[in-house]
Amino acid sequence: MLTTGLSEPAREDLCADAVVWASQHGLVYGAGRADLPAALVHAPLAVFPVAYPKASYVKAQAAMPIFNLLIDRISRDSAYLQQTLAPAAEFDDFTANLLRIHQETLSLRETRADKQLTLGLHRSDYMLDELSNTLLQVELNTIASSFGCLSTLMTQLHHYILQRAGCSDQEVQRLPHNQVTADLTSAMAAAVKAFKVNDAVMVMVVQPNDNNSYDQQWLQTVLWEKHRVRTLRCTLTQIAKEAELHESSGRLTIWGRTVAVAYLRAGYAPEHYPTAVEWQGRKMLEQSNAALCPSVAYQLTGAKKIQQDLAAGNTLERFLSADEAKLMRKCFAGLWSLDNLEDPETKKVLKEVREHPERFVLKPQREGGGNNLYGQAILDRLKDPKGLAAFILMQRIRPPINRCLMIREGSSFEVDSLSELGIFGAFLSQGSEVLINKQAGHLVRTKAASSDEGGVAAGFAVLDSPSLQD
Amino acid sequence: MLTTGLSEPAREDLCADAVVWASQHGLVYGAGRADLPAALVHAPLAVFPVAYPKASYVKAQAAMPIFNLLIDRISRDSAYLQQTLAPAAEFDDFTANLLRIHQETLSLRETRADKQLTLGLHRSDYMLDELSNTLLQVELNTIASSFGCLSTLMTQLHHYILQRAGCSDQEVQRLPHNQVTADLTSAMAAAVKAFKVNDAVMVMVVQPNDNNSYDQQWLQTVLWEKHRVRTLRCTLTQIAKEAELHESSGRLTIWGRTVAVAYLRAGYAPEHYPTAVEWQGRKMLEQSNAALCPSVAYQLTGAKKIQQDLAAGNTLERFLSADEAKLMRKCFAGLWSLDNLEDPETKKVLKEVREHPERFVLKPQREGGGNNLYGQAILDRLKDPKGLAAFILMQRIRPPINRCLMIREGSSFEVDSLSELGIFGAFLSQGSEVLINKQAGHLVRTKAASSDEGGVAAGFAVLDSPSLQD
């Protein structure tokens, strides 16, 4: 909206303003230069916020505490998780390994159930569907939900840019308050406090050389500045090799410090477990009494297969009240399992896929993004029925297309784009007692309409923020 | 002091903390990568503050308003400037050009004397001399005094690091408050306000692709955020080619905006004037009614030749009261002109140079750092008397040596080091009325003791801050 009506010099000035502000305020990525590892570059970003219907935004916020509860309740139903995910595990070693650890630690965790802290920092991602005029869930992330801190900064950047552009106060106030950094760190600090061990730390489990480490580092900085909680960064390999687990108590220590919270920004993709050692590290976390963010059960609950199962049958009603289930169901896009290709429902939808492949996405069940299939690629994949159970078929959402002025690595360009809204959730429980359950701010990612993949880090999308419209 | 007594892992953690904090908070440089111009890297920095005698620091602060006044008074004595600098101009085209512009604009500026705004943002640099136990002035910068904003951030970084290192509150409180960014931008805003033209802007005159642009950009960001004053960045070439000067009023406009303040972060070195066009741009500034920071007269007043003249004779007493002159004189290191090699005083000091070259520095008179001669290089240069008038001979100050843990481009190393203290000054006058005259915070730069050159930007020194000791 704002990109039109500005003179070319004014646009250039605002682009320069955005790059400078982002670089000054830590809205940055690692530049990924082997010859200069300390180099940074501003995060890819949209210069102006994207117009977004206020009603949809408010609905997504209201849904988040229910999603938090839903995840927690499903995660406690071990039999349901094992049973529902077994078919996927046949074709997916990654899910199989998670299920194995989940099974092997069941009894251990049951004995600690009363005292066990569970920390959930989720993000539910949506797209507007223009056809149905509804907000549909794309993904529910229960592990390593990222961009919370950079998104908090994006809101501040858009404040700055709108003021620099001479917009009215009314226009500036359409940017909703965004408190992700504060809310996530408060929940982490609450978990550390509830752990009740002096000087216990948070361990952030990371991948080495992650270019998005500044989004993570902001959590560490604020956790220290506001709550005086220290964070140790380590890899799953280091957990396996350098941490100690005290078997009877479950106390986990590393480098001489007791771990109150293990916050995973790694472990969501098969490549994070190159050897058995990393799986051993993951299992040690699961055996510990630390508040896990997430537990294996939380991670499994976020599997696309579970999402599909909730969308398909009456499972949702087993975990939520009728009213809550109804509200949730409105957010679900069409999702179909490919476990049984002879199932009449499956046959019916596959017929539609063959006629209109552009209405669908074929998604692998495991986490980490990438490798979604569209159009002809779906048809090609369907020709070979082997391993199809590891995929989920999903209704392709058709979001509105907006012009977006983007900047990447200092260069600006204007493209047709579509936007994805993420709502963060924070949840903390001890045994069956819920200590925190709230929505925790938002993230908007905008990508070129011609690009079929998400993932700002992969360079296909930019950080954005919503300008709420009545 | 703090570098000892820490375990190796603790030191490594604090180094990592420093790099992350600096990168998050805009304590950065341009990385200078042609293939990724938007890339940044944390500024080179000292992990811990350097111990500094409180009495010396307080004395330097107290001296700053007197220096501000001294510069202003000298700058108004055109005959003195022309006469004192004429010998240097013979060997130095740069000084000659400044003197020419100064002469050519004399009558013009005299007609506006009552209303003319003058903005001085100076920095007086000192070193402790261990031998005499005094603080001696190294340089008085009247143009493009840099690192003010990064130094403000350095103080905040050292606060953070001392707290992370578990230092006592008492230890943390030894870091003096540092308000350079706020004070410089307040003085700029006051100049714009006193200019009394709606929507007038500040022009920041810069060199293209300056890696230290973030120090400059912080002034722009804060000037906007706190004072709602816009800054246009342009080069001397752009001034010459794209600005318009309204001859009768002196009003300078560029890109449709009236210039209230011209703040120079370029123009202090011969290479900033590759052609006559840049000198033409500089003259246009001088002909305008904008508040110049600095005017050519201010810049000339900062010449080392003037510093030498003030140190040598009774000139100081012409511009200051006896008490003020006495205070100033205590700050002056020994300085000798080489205008007249037959002068008995000069002969005497040259004899000492030949016996003890290690006690002296041979400095070119023009601004911009670099090319100082030491030791044998002084003796070699003295062999050829031609052009020696363009140099100033200076007592070499012997500062205390401290161990310093430095980080550059993400890598840390510990070295013997020496530190230079800079005190910023802010001065604003309209005609003969002084509107602002204050010290405006500090800068400490620390360099490896084995390096003979300053200049953080050149990679020889790091940003630091003082921990005041009784």
Tab-separated table of C-alpha atoms in Angstrom, chain B residues 11 29 47 65 68 97 100 114 120 137 148 157 197 203 224 236 251 272-273 340 345 395 411 421 433 449:
chain	number	residue	atom	x	y	z
B	11	ARG	CA	37.739	-15.286	29.446
B	29	TYR	CA	31.939	-1.015	11.520
B	47	VAL	CA	37.053	-6.579	26.640
B	65	PRO	CA	34.992	24.285	28.094
B	68	ASN	CA	36.046	25.310	23.399
B	97	ASN	CA	43.703	26.088	0.092
B	100	ARG	CA	42.674	30.938	0.603
B	114	ASP	CA	25.799	39.038	14.408
B	120	GLY	CA	32.019	23.325	17.495
B	137	GLN	CA	47.497	16.851	25.131
B	148	GLY	CA	31.632	9.599	19.942
B	157	LEU	CA	29.344	-2.715	26.757
B	197	VAL	CA	13.838	27.872	9.265
B	203	VAL	CA	23.843	17.991	6.007
B	224	TRP	CA	15.759	12.075	14.318
B	236	LEU	CA	31.801	17.637	-1.129
B	251	ARG	CA	20.896	30.283	2.177
B	272	HIS	CA	39.126	14.356	0.322
B	273	TYR	CA	39.741	17.018	-2.339
B	340	ASN	CA	63.602	28.417	11.197
B	345	GLU	CA	65.747	27.339	20.526
B	395	GLN	CA	57.737	15.610	22.940
B	411	SER	CA	39.419	-13.026	17.497
B	421	LEU	CA	41.854	9.622	26.465
B	433	GLU	CA	26.620	35.048	22.306
B	449	ALA	CA	52.392	-0.775	22.827
